[in-house]
Amino acid sequence: MSSIFSNASELGREFWRRLNFADRLAFAAVLIYAVLALLGRAQGRVPGGAMRVVVILAAGYLLVRGLLWTRRQWLWSMRNQLIDLYVFLAVVPLVLLLAMGALSLYLFYWHFGAYLVYADLEKRIEQVGSTAETLSTAYALETAASGAQRQVGPITEPPPHRSTFFAAAQENFPGLKVELGTGQELLARSAEGRHMHFEGLVADHDVLELRAVVGRPSNGQELFLSVEVPVTPEFLAKLEPRLGPIAIITTRPAQQARPPGQVFRSRGSTLMVIRQVQAAGRTLSPRAHWFDFKVTGYTRIDAVNMADVTNLHAEVPVILRYTAWASQINGLLLALVGEWGGIAVTALLVVGAIFLLIELAAFAGSISMTRSMTRAVNDLSQATHYVESGDFSHRIEIRRHDQLGALAGSFNSMTASVATLIDEERQLQRLEHELVIAREVQAQLFPTQKPAVQGVEIEAVCRPARVVSGDYYDFLPLGPARLGLALADISGKGISAALIMASLQAALRSQALFDGRGPGSTAEIVGRLNHHLFRSTSADRYATFFYGVYDAQTRRLEYTNAGHPAPLCISGERVQRLSAGGTVLGLFDDRSYESQVIEVPPGSLLIAYSDGLTEAEDPQGRELGEQRLLDEVMRLRNESARVVLKKVLEVVDRWTGPVEQMDDITLIVARF
């Protein structure tokens, strides 16, 4: 017992830990209300309406949360999902259809039975009216023949020549009462066109009776005759005898919100029972068959209130109730159509049997389909466990030649493809490892430290678009006061461009650093590099190249530009584009290049860049362009080389935004 209690306590604590703050608050509200309701019931008090609203909201929240949790737990399994699908697509609609049919049938039986009872009551009211008409005519003739007026009051003797009729009326209507000179006030409720005739149901001090009043002229005076039939158990016993027990209930509108005893709700008001009359000797016969069901119907009739005849709103609500078996009402219905009713019933049974067979076949087919689908899903689930463990050799057995079988075949093909992709991925990883090594090697080809030349502040950066770069920059110390600046952009990207870049770097250093000062002008060096690339690369490979030598003593810059974007030399407001030189390297062997020497005043700024910087695109596909670069550099022309480099790169980053870098970006900033 203690172990059960401890397990339940542990489960409760685990359940409470999984609840969030809102769940706990809702649970607390419901529990507090439950405790207060129990205490209040013991003391005769109930918690207030505001708290009740809060608890209803909390209970609704918990109900939604519980349904969502149950849905997640239940619908995890494919089998449960299919069960839900079949339930909501087949079982629930069928049950609702049967329920709607049963309710419709019950409602039809209710209305038909109520109609029979109401029609019989109306028939008897008309008979009472006919009796009053016949008796009033007889008494009027007697008065006219005798010339004497009849005494006002109850009549116990029949009029002349009407004794048989009078006896039949007394037998048909138990408690029949005939009076002369009474009932004139009811003529105010006469039907249209019959101002001297009234017939209907009347409530006199909560006692119901059928009454008819007729007025006729006799010897210059009005003769009023009233016929009354009290609604007694004996009267109700003769009302529609083909049905079961019948009761007529006198009610009145309730004055209290919750009146005691039995109540009826009709026409927007609550009616409480005043008096009830049951039919004498009427019992419900045994049911005809096992699926026979009981029908209890109600209908409302408004009786004239004798306490306030002329007030239509003072009428007394009367509830007419009956009970019968559905087989009794069905027999009355079929009796109307005679022998043809059996044909309709037989057709209905045949259609119902066909419908049942179709439903059974659909149910069997759904079970078979469910087993096939769940087996296929189970095979897929087991296969995924093999794949998860790294075994891609497992294959699903194909049992069916349908879409599920095709799915199994697709899974087998997928695992084979995944195994192939894994092998390719391993090869790619080896290649990436080699690229990382190549990047580390390439990083050693770039200058590892800034040149120490008096009067020169220089910064540079290279951003590769891929792992390795096809751009190249270099600083060559050619003496205490001489500095070589090189910037190249190899056609293409990746490993091939990086290899050409390494070859170009080696050739440049071997040419420019010969005897420490260089064997000739920049044009001669560029020409030799062109010959080297032409001989050592394919015909579709080339490079743009800028090479310059700055002399700090003479403040001159000698340069040669081989098809590279022209660097900018900025001195105050003056901007020089260093474009003299020739075509790109590596395309033609017999090309000559020229060099140019420019004066570099103190405070000048040199900006050299690759085309990846000016061709950087924003999300709309627009390029940054040389003009935007120049505008930014002119704004920063008085800043240090480090600041200029940083700000220009920030402009590029803002311009491109989330767009992927498509080309290598190299930037050299030198302050003289």
XYZ file of C-alpha atoms in Angstrom, residues 52-463:
412
model
C -17.375 31.517 -11.328
C -16.434 33.214 -14.610
C -12.732 32.987 -13.733
C -13.078 29.290 -12.912
C -14.954 28.616 -16.153
C -12.141 30.278 -18.112
C -9.519 28.321 -16.158
C -11.384 25.044 -16.716
C -11.697 25.812 -20.425
C -7.974 26.534 -20.617
C -7.137 23.252 -18.863
C -9.523 21.385 -21.154
C -7.830 22.792 -24.264
C -4.382 22.016 -22.861
C -5.461 18.485 -22.006
C -6.895 17.918 -25.464
C -3.709 19.181 -27.112
C -1.560 16.933 -24.896
C -3.786 13.924 -25.580
C -3.669 14.670 -29.285
C 0.142 14.780 -29.280
C 0.403 11.512 -27.337
C -2.295 9.661 -29.228
C -1.480 10.813 -32.747
C 2.200 9.893 -32.534
C 1.350 6.425 -33.823
C 0.329 6.041 -37.452
C -2.175 3.385 -36.404
C -3.894 5.812 -34.039
C -3.961 8.475 -36.729
C -5.726 6.098 -39.090
C -8.156 5.106 -36.350
C -8.961 8.780 -35.791
C -9.375 9.257 -39.520
C -11.805 6.354 -39.853
C -13.707 7.396 -36.742
C -14.238 10.968 -37.915
C -14.803 10.126 -41.581
C -16.955 7.012 -41.193
C -18.074 6.131 -37.677
C -18.957 9.604 -36.423
C -20.926 10.615 -39.567
C -22.750 7.267 -39.491
C -23.613 7.632 -35.806
C -24.724 11.228 -36.349
C -26.780 10.164 -39.350
C -28.470 7.411 -37.338
C -28.996 9.809 -34.429
C -30.508 12.422 -36.731
C -32.741 9.760 -38.275
C -33.847 8.509 -34.856
C -34.493 12.056 -33.625
C -36.371 12.907 -36.812
C -38.477 9.745 -36.483
C -39.139 10.459 -32.812
C -40.078 14.064 -33.607
C -42.368 12.902 -36.399
C -44.082 10.378 -34.123
C -44.359 13.057 -31.426
C -46.041 15.521 -33.772
C -48.339 12.927 -35.314
C -49.475 11.623 -31.920
C -49.967 15.174 -30.633
C -51.955 15.957 -33.752
C -54.237 12.955 -33.179
C -54.930 13.948 -29.557
C -55.394 17.631 -30.398
C -57.662 16.815 -33.370
C -59.852 14.511 -31.226
C -60.141 17.211 -28.553
C -61.114 19.800 -31.168
C -63.637 17.334 -32.563
C -65.236 16.928 -29.155
C -65.340 20.693 -28.673
C -67.184 20.945 -32.007
C -69.558 18.199 -30.849
C -70.260 20.197 -27.691
C -70.947 23.202 -29.905
C -73.305 21.153 -32.110
C -75.098 19.892 -29.002
C -75.576 23.480 -27.819
C -76.913 24.513 -31.235
C -79.389 21.612 -31.323
C -80.663 22.150 -27.778
C -80.937 25.924 -28.173
C -82.974 25.472 -31.343
C -85.281 23.010 -29.596
C -85.820 25.292 -26.586
C -86.361 28.310 -28.842
C -89.072 26.435 -30.754
C -90.687 25.298 -27.508
C -90.702 28.855 -26.173
C -92.152 30.201 -29.417
C -94.910 27.551 -29.402
C -95.877 27.965 -25.774
C -95.410 31.733 -25.627
C -93.911 31.398 -22.137
C -90.335 32.101 -21.188
C -88.128 29.285 -19.915
C -86.806 29.563 -16.390
C -83.172 30.576 -16.113
C -80.876 27.947 -14.599
C -79.823 24.325 -15.001
C -81.920 22.020 -17.184
C -82.429 18.436 -16.173
C -85.274 17.523 -18.525
C -84.734 17.275 -22.270
C -86.731 19.466 -24.648
C -89.722 17.933 -26.426
C -88.847 15.263 -28.989
C -85.124 15.450 -28.019
C -84.939 12.946 -25.214
C -82.944 10.410 -27.247
C -80.506 13.072 -28.397
C -80.187 14.380 -24.842
C -79.488 10.912 -23.440
C -76.890 10.220 -26.139
C -75.149 13.506 -25.332
C -75.052 12.660 -21.622
C -73.586 9.262 -22.393
C -70.976 10.663 -24.773
C -70.012 13.511 -22.474
C -69.834 12.397 -18.801
C -70.892 15.205 -16.482
C -72.793 17.120 -19.186
C -74.446 20.245 -17.804
C -76.949 22.464 -19.660
C -77.990 25.907 -18.409
C -80.266 28.647 -19.715
C -79.495 32.329 -19.359
C -75.760 31.932 -18.604
C -72.494 32.273 -20.496
C -73.280 35.571 -22.236
C -69.805 36.926 -21.363
C -68.137 34.198 -23.475
C -69.863 35.440 -26.618
C -67.308 38.262 -26.630
C -64.764 35.563 -27.620
C -66.940 34.294 -30.470
C -65.182 33.292 -33.657
C -65.314 35.757 -36.524
C -68.688 35.593 -38.315
C -70.390 33.744 -35.404
C -71.224 36.518 -32.929
C -73.880 34.489 -31.097
C -71.882 31.255 -30.798
C -68.853 30.283 -28.701
C -67.194 26.924 -28.264
C -63.822 26.122 -26.719
C -61.801 25.121 -23.684
C -62.478 27.174 -20.561
C -60.653 27.367 -17.218
C -62.923 28.258 -14.299
C -60.951 28.486 -11.054
C -58.282 26.163 -12.478
C -60.950 23.597 -13.413
C -61.028 22.815 -17.130
C -64.204 22.216 -19.071
C -65.440 22.150 -22.651
C -68.068 24.840 -23.051
C -70.338 26.050 -25.800
C -72.657 29.089 -25.558
C -75.372 29.881 -28.136
C -77.640 32.929 -28.233
C -80.960 32.930 -30.174
C -83.909 35.348 -30.389
C -87.108 34.010 -28.782
C -90.401 35.924 -28.315
C -88.598 39.237 -28.758
C -85.903 38.329 -26.241
C -82.511 36.659 -26.384
C -82.300 33.022 -25.347
C -78.841 32.042 -24.099
C -77.963 28.368 -23.656
C -74.715 27.061 -22.217
C -73.405 23.463 -22.477
C -70.560 22.478 -20.152
C -68.521 19.259 -20.143
C -65.902 19.015 -17.343
C -62.491 17.584 -18.185
C -62.483 14.550 -15.935
C -60.558 11.246 -15.955
C -63.649 9.626 -17.502
C -63.686 12.212 -20.298
C -59.982 11.749 -21.015
C -60.421 7.972 -21.084
C -62.430 8.360 -24.303
C -59.963 10.810 -25.927
C -58.076 9.107 -28.814
C -58.391 5.588 -27.350
C -55.824 4.154 -29.829
C -52.982 5.753 -27.851
C -51.741 5.099 -24.327
C -52.171 7.182 -21.148
C -53.256 10.795 -21.624
C -53.076 13.674 -19.140
C -54.167 17.285 -19.296
C -52.234 19.721 -17.093
C -53.364 23.167 -16.029
C -50.465 25.620 -15.516
C -49.779 29.246 -14.854
C -46.687 31.454 -15.315
C -44.252 31.099 -12.432
C -43.502 34.166 -10.363
C -40.246 32.766 -8.936
C -36.960 32.198 -10.781
C -36.848 28.557 -9.661
C -40.348 27.437 -8.697
C -40.721 24.158 -6.804
C -42.150 21.031 -8.392
C -42.558 20.175 -12.044
C -42.271 23.042 -14.531
C -42.628 23.466 -18.293
C -40.833 25.976 -20.478
C -43.017 27.305 -23.260
C -42.958 30.438 -25.421
C -40.178 32.041 -23.396
C -41.820 31.615 -19.989
C -41.698 29.106 -17.141
C -45.000 27.384 -16.331
C -45.715 25.706 -13.005
C -48.284 22.920 -12.599
C -51.585 23.846 -10.899
C -53.779 20.812 -11.583
C -53.338 17.569 -13.478
C -56.042 15.167 -14.715
C -55.082 11.630 -15.786
C -57.207 9.488 -18.095
C -59.021 6.778 -16.133
C -58.112 3.178 -16.928
C -55.574 4.049 -19.636
C -52.340 2.022 -19.393
C -49.484 1.439 -21.805
C -49.742 -1.918 -23.572
C -46.697 -4.223 -23.854
C -44.206 -3.319 -26.576
C -44.683 -5.009 -29.935
C -41.008 -5.978 -30.467
C -37.593 -5.517 -28.849
C -36.699 -2.346 -30.741
C -40.055 -0.702 -30.062
C -39.622 2.548 -28.151
C -41.830 4.776 -26.068
C -42.968 8.168 -27.385
C -44.076 10.841 -24.933
C -45.441 13.936 -26.613
C -46.625 17.318 -25.445
C -48.741 20.023 -26.998
C -50.041 23.305 -25.618
C -53.591 24.672 -25.688
C -54.638 28.034 -24.267
C -57.905 27.953 -22.323
C -60.174 30.979 -21.843
C -59.822 32.350 -18.326
C -63.295 32.854 -16.862
C -61.855 35.324 -14.367
C -60.907 37.685 -17.224
C -62.688 36.608 -20.398
C -61.918 39.596 -22.613
C -58.167 39.688 -21.846
C -56.308 37.538 -24.360
C -53.126 37.744 -22.279
C -54.907 36.206 -19.293
C -55.529 32.847 -20.988
C -54.558 29.768 -19.024
C -51.793 27.592 -20.572
C -52.878 23.940 -20.728
C -50.393 21.146 -21.497
C -51.752 18.034 -23.177
C -49.488 15.010 -22.660
C -49.739 11.518 -24.120
C -47.636 8.338 -24.069
C -47.621 5.603 -26.705
C -45.400 2.994 -28.315
C -43.827 3.861 -31.647
C -45.444 0.719 -33.081
C -48.904 2.105 -32.167
C -48.247 5.403 -33.959
C -46.647 3.573 -36.866
C -49.740 1.382 -37.181
C -51.949 4.471 -37.323
C -49.712 5.918 -40.043
C -49.742 2.770 -42.155
C -53.485 2.429 -41.703
C -53.852 5.664 -43.685
C -52.091 4.256 -46.772
C -53.494 0.736 -46.498
C -51.811 -2.178 -48.245
C -49.322 0.062 -50.080
C -47.633 0.933 -46.810
C -46.158 -2.573 -46.570
C -44.429 -2.084 -49.927
C -42.746 1.115 -48.688
C -41.648 -0.589 -45.468
C -40.187 -3.525 -47.416
C -38.302 -1.140 -49.721
C -36.965 0.718 -46.691
C -35.732 -2.531 -45.123
C -34.029 -3.594 -48.376
C -32.250 -0.237 -48.700
C -31.193 -0.444 -45.056
C -29.802 -3.970 -45.570
C -27.834 -2.844 -48.638
C -26.501 0.125 -46.695
C -25.450 -2.188 -43.852
C -23.647 -4.553 -46.243
C -21.820 -1.654 -47.869
C -20.761 -0.360 -44.457
C -19.507 -3.812 -43.418
C -17.537 -4.144 -46.653
C -16.072 -0.683 -46.184
C -15.160 -1.540 -42.602
C -13.412 -4.746 -43.665
C -11.583 -2.890 -46.437
C -10.487 -0.167 -44.033
C -9.095 -2.774 -41.633
C -7.129 -4.412 -44.450
C -5.855 -1.045 -45.659
C -4.916 -0.038 -42.135
C -2.897 -3.230 -41.636
C -1.076 -2.656 -44.918
C -0.292 0.963 -44.150
C 0.791 0.331 -40.562
C 2.979 -2.612 -41.663
C 4.624 -0.394 -44.277
C 5.168 2.353 -41.709
C 6.570 -0.189 -39.235
C 8.995 -1.482 -41.891
C 10.072 2.094 -42.587
C 10.500 2.774 -38.876
C 12.703 -0.299 -38.404
C 14.723 0.605 -41.495
C 15.333 4.092 -40.128
C 16.779 2.515 -36.965
C 19.246 0.622 -39.144
C 20.132 3.833 -40.948
C 20.458 5.667 -37.631
C 22.984 3.076 -36.466
C 24.991 3.608 -39.658
C 23.924 0.455 -41.523
C 22.941 1.568 -45.022
C 22.932 -1.955 -46.413
C 19.511 -2.832 -44.936
C 16.702 -3.073 -47.503
C 12.914 -3.159 -46.974
C 11.049 -6.173 -48.326
C 8.541 -5.048 -50.975
C 5.290 -6.944 -50.338
C 2.842 -4.916 -52.442
C 2.929 -3.468 -55.928
C 1.201 -0.216 -55.098
C 2.193 3.192 -53.773
C 3.291 1.708 -50.445
C 5.512 -0.737 -52.314
C 6.857 2.138 -54.385
C 7.562 3.988 -51.142
C 9.563 1.029 -49.839
C 11.483 0.910 -53.121
C 12.146 4.642 -52.904
C 13.490 4.172 -49.378
C 15.828 1.437 -50.582
C 17.020 3.709 -53.390
C 17.439 6.543 -50.923
C 19.608 4.508 -48.553
C 21.778 3.457 -51.492
C 22.062 7.104 -52.569
C 22.864 8.167 -49.017
C 25.638 5.600 -48.829
C 27.055 7.006 -52.084
C 26.711 10.566 -50.812
C 28.513 9.650 -47.601
C 31.445 8.319 -49.631
C 31.419 11.520 -51.666
C 31.201 13.551 -48.476
C 34.281 11.831 -47.149
C 36.107 12.683 -50.342
C 34.909 16.278 -50.054
C 36.128 16.417 -46.470
C 39.554 15.261 -47.593
C 39.484 17.904 -50.309
C 38.424 20.570 -47.808
C 41.245 19.504 -45.553
C 43.623 19.943 -48.450
C 42.077 23.361 -49.171
C 42.646 24.388 -45.560
C 46.265 23.378 -45.902
C 46.439 25.301 -49.199
C 44.985 28.376 -47.464
C 47.552 28.134 -44.700
C 50.292 27.849 -47.322
C 48.860 30.777 -49.297
C 48.726 32.878 -46.140
C 52.498 32.498 -45.923
C 52.810 34.034 -49.415
C 51.228 37.308 -48.284
C 53.402 39.787 -46.356
C 53.566 38.755 -42.726
C 54.698 42.186 -41.502
C 54.436 45.769 -42.672
C 57.435 47.279 -44.516
C 59.639 49.619 -42.497
C 60.176 52.525 -44.892
C 60.501 55.997 -43.416
C 57.562 58.234 -44.222
C 55.259 55.412 -45.395
C 52.218 54.100 -43.455
C 50.673 51.123 -45.243
C 47.735 48.764 -44.559
C 46.377 45.905 -46.686
C 43.782 43.161 -46.562
C 42.605 40.278 -48.779
C 39.157 38.720 -48.392
